[in-house]
Short mmCIF file of C-alpha atoms in Angstrom, two decimals:
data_model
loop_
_atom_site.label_atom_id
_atom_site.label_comp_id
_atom_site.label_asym_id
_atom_site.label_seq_id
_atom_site.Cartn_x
_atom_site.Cartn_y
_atom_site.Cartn_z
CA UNK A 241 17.60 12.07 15.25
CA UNK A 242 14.62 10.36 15.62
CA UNK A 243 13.74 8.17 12.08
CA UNK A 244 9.63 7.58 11.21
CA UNK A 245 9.02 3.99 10.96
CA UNK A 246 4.84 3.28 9.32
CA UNK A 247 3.18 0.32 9.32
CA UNK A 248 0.87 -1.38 6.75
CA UNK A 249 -0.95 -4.02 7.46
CA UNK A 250 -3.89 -6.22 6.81
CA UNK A 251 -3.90 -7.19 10.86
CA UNK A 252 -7.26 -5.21 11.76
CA UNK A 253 -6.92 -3.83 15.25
CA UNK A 254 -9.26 -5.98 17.20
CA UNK A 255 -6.57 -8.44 17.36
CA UNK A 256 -2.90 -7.80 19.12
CA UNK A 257 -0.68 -8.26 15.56
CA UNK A 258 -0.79 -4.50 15.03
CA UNK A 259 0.65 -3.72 17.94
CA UNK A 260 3.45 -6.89 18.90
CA UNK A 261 4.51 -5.51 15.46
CA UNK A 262 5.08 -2.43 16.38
CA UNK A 263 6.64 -3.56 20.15
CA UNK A 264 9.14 -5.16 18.01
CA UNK A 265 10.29 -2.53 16.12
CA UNK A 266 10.94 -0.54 19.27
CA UNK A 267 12.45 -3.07 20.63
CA UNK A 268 15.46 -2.54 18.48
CA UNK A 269 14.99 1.17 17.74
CA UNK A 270 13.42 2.34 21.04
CA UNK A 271 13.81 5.86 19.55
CA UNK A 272 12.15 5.38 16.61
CA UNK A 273 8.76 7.14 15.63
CA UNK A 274 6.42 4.19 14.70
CA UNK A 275 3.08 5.67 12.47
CA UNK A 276 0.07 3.49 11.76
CA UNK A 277 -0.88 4.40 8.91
CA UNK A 278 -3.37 1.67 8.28
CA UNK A 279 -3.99 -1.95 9.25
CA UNK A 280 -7.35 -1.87 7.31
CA UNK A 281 -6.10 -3.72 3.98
CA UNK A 282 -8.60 -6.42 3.55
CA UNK A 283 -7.14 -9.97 4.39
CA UNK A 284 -4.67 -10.89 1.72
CA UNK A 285 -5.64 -8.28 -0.89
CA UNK A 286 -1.89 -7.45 -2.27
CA UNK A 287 -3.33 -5.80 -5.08
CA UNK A 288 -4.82 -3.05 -3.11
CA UNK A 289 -2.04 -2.93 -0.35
CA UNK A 290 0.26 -2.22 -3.22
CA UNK A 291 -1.96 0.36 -4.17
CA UNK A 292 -2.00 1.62 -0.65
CA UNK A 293 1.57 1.17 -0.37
CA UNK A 294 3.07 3.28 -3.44
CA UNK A 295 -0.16 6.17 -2.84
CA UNK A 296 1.94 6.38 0.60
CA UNK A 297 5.69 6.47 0.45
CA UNK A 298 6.13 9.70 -1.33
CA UNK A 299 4.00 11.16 1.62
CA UNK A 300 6.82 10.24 4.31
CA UNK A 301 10.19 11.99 4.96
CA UNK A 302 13.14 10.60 3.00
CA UNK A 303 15.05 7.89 5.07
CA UNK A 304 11.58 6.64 6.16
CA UNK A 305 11.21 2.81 6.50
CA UNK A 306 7.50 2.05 5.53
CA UNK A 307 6.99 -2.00 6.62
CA UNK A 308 4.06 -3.54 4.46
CA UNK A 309 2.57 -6.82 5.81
CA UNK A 310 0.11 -8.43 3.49
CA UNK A 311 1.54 -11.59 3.61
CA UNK A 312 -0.86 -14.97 2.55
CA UNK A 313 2.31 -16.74 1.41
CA UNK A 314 3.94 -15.96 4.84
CA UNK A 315 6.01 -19.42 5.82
CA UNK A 316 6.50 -20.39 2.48
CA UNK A 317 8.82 -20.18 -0.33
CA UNK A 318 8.39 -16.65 -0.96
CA UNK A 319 11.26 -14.88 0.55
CA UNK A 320 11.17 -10.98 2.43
CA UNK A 321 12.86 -8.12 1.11
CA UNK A 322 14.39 -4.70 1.79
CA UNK A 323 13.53 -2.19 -0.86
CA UNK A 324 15.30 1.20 -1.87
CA UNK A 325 12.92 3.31 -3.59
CA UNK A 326 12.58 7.38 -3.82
CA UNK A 327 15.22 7.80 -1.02
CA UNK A 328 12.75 5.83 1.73
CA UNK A 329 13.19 1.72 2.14
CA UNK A 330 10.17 -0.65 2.16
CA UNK A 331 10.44 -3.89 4.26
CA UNK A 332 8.19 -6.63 3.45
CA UNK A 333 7.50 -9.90 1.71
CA UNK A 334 7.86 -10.42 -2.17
CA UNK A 335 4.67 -10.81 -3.60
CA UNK A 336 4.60 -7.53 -5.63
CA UNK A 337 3.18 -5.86 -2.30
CA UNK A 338 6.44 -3.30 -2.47
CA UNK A 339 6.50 -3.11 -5.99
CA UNK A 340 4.33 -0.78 -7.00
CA UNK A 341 6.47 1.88 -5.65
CA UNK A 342 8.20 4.46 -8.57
CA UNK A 343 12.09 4.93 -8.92
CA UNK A 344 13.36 1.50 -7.01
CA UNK A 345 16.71 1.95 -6.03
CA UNK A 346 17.90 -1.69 -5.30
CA UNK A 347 16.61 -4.69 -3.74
CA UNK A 348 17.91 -7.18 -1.07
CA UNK A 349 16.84 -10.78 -0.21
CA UNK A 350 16.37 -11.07 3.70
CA UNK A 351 18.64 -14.01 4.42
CA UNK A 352 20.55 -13.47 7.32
CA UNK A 353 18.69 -14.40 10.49
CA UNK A 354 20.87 -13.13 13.03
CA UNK A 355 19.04 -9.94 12.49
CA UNK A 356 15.34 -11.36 12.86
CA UNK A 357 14.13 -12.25 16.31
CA UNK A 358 15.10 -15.26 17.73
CA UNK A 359 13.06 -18.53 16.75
CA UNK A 360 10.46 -16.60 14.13
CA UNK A 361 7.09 -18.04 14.37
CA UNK A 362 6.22 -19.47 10.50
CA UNK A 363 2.89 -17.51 10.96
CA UNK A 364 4.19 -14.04 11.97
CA UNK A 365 7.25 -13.14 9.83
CA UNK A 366 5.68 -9.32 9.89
CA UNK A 367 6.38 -9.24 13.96
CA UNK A 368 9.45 -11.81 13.99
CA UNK A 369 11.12 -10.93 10.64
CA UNK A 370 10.03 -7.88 8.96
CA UNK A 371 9.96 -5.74 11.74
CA UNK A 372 13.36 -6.32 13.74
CA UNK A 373 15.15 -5.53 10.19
CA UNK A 374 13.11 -2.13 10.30
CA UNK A 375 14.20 -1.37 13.53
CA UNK A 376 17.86 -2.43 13.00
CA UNK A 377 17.45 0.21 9.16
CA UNK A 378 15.77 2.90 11.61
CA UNK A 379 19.45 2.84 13.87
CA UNK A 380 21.03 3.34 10.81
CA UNK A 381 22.21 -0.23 9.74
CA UNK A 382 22.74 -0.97 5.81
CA UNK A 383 21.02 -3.49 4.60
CA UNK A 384 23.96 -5.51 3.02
CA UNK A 385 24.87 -6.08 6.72
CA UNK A 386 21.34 -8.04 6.78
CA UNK A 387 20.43 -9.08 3.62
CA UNK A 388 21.93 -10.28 -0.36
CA UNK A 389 21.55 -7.89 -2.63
CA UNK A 390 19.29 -9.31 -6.00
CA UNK A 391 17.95 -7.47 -8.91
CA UNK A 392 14.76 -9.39 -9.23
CA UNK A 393 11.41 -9.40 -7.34
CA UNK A 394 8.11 -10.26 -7.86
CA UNK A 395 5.94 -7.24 -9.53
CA UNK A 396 3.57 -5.30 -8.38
CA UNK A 397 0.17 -6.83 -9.51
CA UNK A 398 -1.33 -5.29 -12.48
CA UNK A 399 -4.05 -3.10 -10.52
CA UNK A 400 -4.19 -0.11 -12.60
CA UNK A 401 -7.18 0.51 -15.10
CA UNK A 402 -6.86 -0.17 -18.95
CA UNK A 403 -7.46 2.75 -21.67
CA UNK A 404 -8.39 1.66 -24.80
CA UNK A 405 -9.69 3.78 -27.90
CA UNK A 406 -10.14 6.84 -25.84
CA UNK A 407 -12.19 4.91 -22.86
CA UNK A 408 -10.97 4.09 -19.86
CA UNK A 409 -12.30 0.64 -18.09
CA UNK A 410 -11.58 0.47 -14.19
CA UNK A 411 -13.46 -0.83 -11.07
CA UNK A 412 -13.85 0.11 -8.03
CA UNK A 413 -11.10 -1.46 -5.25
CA UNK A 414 -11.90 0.21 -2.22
CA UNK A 415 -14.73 1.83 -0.29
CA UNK A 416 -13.29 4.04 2.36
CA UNK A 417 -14.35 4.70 5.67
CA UNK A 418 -16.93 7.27 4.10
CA UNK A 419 -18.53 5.28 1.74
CA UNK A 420 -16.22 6.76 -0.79
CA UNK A 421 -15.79 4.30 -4.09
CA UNK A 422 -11.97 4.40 -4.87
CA UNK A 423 -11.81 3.13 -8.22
CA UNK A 424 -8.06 2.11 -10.14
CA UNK A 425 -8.22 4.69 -12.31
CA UNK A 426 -5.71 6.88 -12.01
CA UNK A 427 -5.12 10.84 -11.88
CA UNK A 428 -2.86 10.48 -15.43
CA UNK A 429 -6.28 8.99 -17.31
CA UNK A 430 -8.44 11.71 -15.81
CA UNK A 431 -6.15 14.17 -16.87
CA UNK A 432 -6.12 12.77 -20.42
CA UNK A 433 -9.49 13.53 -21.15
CA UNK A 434 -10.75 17.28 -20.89
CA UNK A 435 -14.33 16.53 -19.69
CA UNK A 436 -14.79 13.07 -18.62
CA UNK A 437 -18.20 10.56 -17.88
CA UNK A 438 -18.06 8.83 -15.12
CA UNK A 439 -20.44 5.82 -15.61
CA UNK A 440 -20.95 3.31 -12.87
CA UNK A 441 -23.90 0.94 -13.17
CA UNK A 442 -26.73 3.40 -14.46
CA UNK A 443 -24.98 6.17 -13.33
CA UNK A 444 -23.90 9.04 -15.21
CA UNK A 445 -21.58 11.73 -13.98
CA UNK A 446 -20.56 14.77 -15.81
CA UNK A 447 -17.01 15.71 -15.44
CA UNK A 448 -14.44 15.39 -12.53
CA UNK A 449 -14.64 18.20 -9.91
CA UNK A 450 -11.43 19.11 -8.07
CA UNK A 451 -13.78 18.93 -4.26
CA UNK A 452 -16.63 17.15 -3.14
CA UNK A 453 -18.55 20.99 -2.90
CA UNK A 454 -17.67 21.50 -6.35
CA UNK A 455 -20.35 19.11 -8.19
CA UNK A 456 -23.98 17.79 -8.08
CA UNK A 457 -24.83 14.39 -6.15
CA UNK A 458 -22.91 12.18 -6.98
CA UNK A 459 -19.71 13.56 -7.35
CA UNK A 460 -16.33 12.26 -9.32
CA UNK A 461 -13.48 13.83 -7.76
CA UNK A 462 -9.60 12.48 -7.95
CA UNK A 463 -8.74 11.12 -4.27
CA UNK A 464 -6.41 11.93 -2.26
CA UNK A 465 -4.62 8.68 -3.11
CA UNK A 466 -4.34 9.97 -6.55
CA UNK A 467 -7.19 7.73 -8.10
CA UNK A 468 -10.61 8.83 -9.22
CA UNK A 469 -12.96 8.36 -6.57
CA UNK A 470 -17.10 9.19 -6.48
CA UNK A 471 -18.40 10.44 -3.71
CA UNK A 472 -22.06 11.51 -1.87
CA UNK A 473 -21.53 14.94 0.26
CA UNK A 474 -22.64 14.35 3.45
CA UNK A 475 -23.39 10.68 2.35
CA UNK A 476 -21.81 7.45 1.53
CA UNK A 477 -21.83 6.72 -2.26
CA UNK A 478 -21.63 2.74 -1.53
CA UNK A 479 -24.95 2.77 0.12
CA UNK A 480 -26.92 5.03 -2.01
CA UNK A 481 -25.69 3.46 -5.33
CA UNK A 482 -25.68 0.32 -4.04
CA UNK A 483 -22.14 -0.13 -5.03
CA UNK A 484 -19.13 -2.33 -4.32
CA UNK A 485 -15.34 -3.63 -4.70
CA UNK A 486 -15.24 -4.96 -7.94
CA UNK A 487 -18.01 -3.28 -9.74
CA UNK A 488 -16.95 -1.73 -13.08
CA UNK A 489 -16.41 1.72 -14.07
CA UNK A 490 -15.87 3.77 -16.84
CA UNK A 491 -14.57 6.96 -17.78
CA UNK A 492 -14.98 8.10 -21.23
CA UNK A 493 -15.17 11.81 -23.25
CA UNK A 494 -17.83 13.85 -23.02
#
């Protein structure tokens, strides 16, 4: 039985990291089913690749391997895990980028190089290191045959929006391919509060909508990646609010 191995990545695709990563998986598990599912993290942002990561693993079939490469640290001290979590294992370095995930099962410090490709290059662990362990997990290898188990790791960074006195105080962290503002808040703090404002710079918005159709222009919606997002139907919201990563918002009762 074929076993899904998806990728993660901050590589872009004009460059050939994206795919040598995903030629070495295959080259250990050359019946594996390797997904993209993005390598469109901006460079070194961990706290949104964790985002990206944990919005993504329940999505995939149990005994998935999901390998996450946002990796400034790469060739340093920081060492690469394997991570058990929700029935799936994550593969990639520990900087909190795997973290973010719910239920982790265990955790095990990469330290057996017999299992990495021969000679890793200090600059591309994700191709050299990270990825032959997935392929070895996607033929069905445990991972105390290629790593120590621990029961610490670095944590997830603290990306998720702060509610205090009824208010909730977030930012935006991503603007999707759309123009779609993805803030941190999550779908929990929208559901706290029966009819929320959305305010972003001088904008207000009355309530969240549960589709883009379903309000006036702009519209607050929760995203498919289980944050509140704001949206322009048949626009992008960055442009026409002249908005970006990092600009605050708030959500607060009616």
């Amino acid at each position: 039985m074929q076993c899904l191995v998806a990728l993660i990545s901050d590589f872009g695709t004009t460059d050939p990291y994206a795919g040598q990563m995903e030629a070495a998986v295959l080259a250990q598990a050359p019946d594996a089913q390797v997904v993209s599912i993005t390598h469109g993290i901006p460079p070194q942002d961990i706290a949104l690749g964790a985002v990206v990561v944990a919005a993504t693993l329940e999505h995939l079939p149990a005994g998935a391997i999901l390998v996450a490469v946002v990796d400034p640290g790469v060739g340093g001290r920081r060492r690469g895990l394997i991570v058990r979590a929700a029935s799936r294992w994550l593969v990639g370095p520990d900087n909190g980028l795997l973290m973010g995930a719910a239920a982790v099962e265990g955790i095990w410090h990469l330290d057996r190089s017999d299992y990495w490709r021969a000679d890793p290059h200090p600059t591309f662990h994700g191709r050299d290191v990270f990825a032959p362990v997935a392929g070895h997990l996607a033929r069905y290898m445990r991972p105390d045959a290629m790593a120590s188990p621990i029961d610490d790791a670095i944590p997830a960074p603290e990306t998720m929006a702060k509610t205090l006195d009824g208010m909730v105080g977030g930012r935006i962290v991503h603007v999707d391919h759309f123009g779609n503002l993805i803030t941190n808040i999550p779908s929990a703090a929208v559901r706290a509060i029966a009819h929320g404002i959305v305010e972003l710079g001088g904008v207000r918005i009355d309530g969240v909508q549960p589709t883009y159709g379903s309000g006036s222009d702009p519209v607050a919606v929760v995203s498919s990646l289980g944050l509140l997002e704001i949206a322009v139907p048949g626009g992008s919201a960055a442009a026409n609010l002249a908005a970006k990563r990092g600009d605050p918002v708030r959500l607060r009762p009616a």
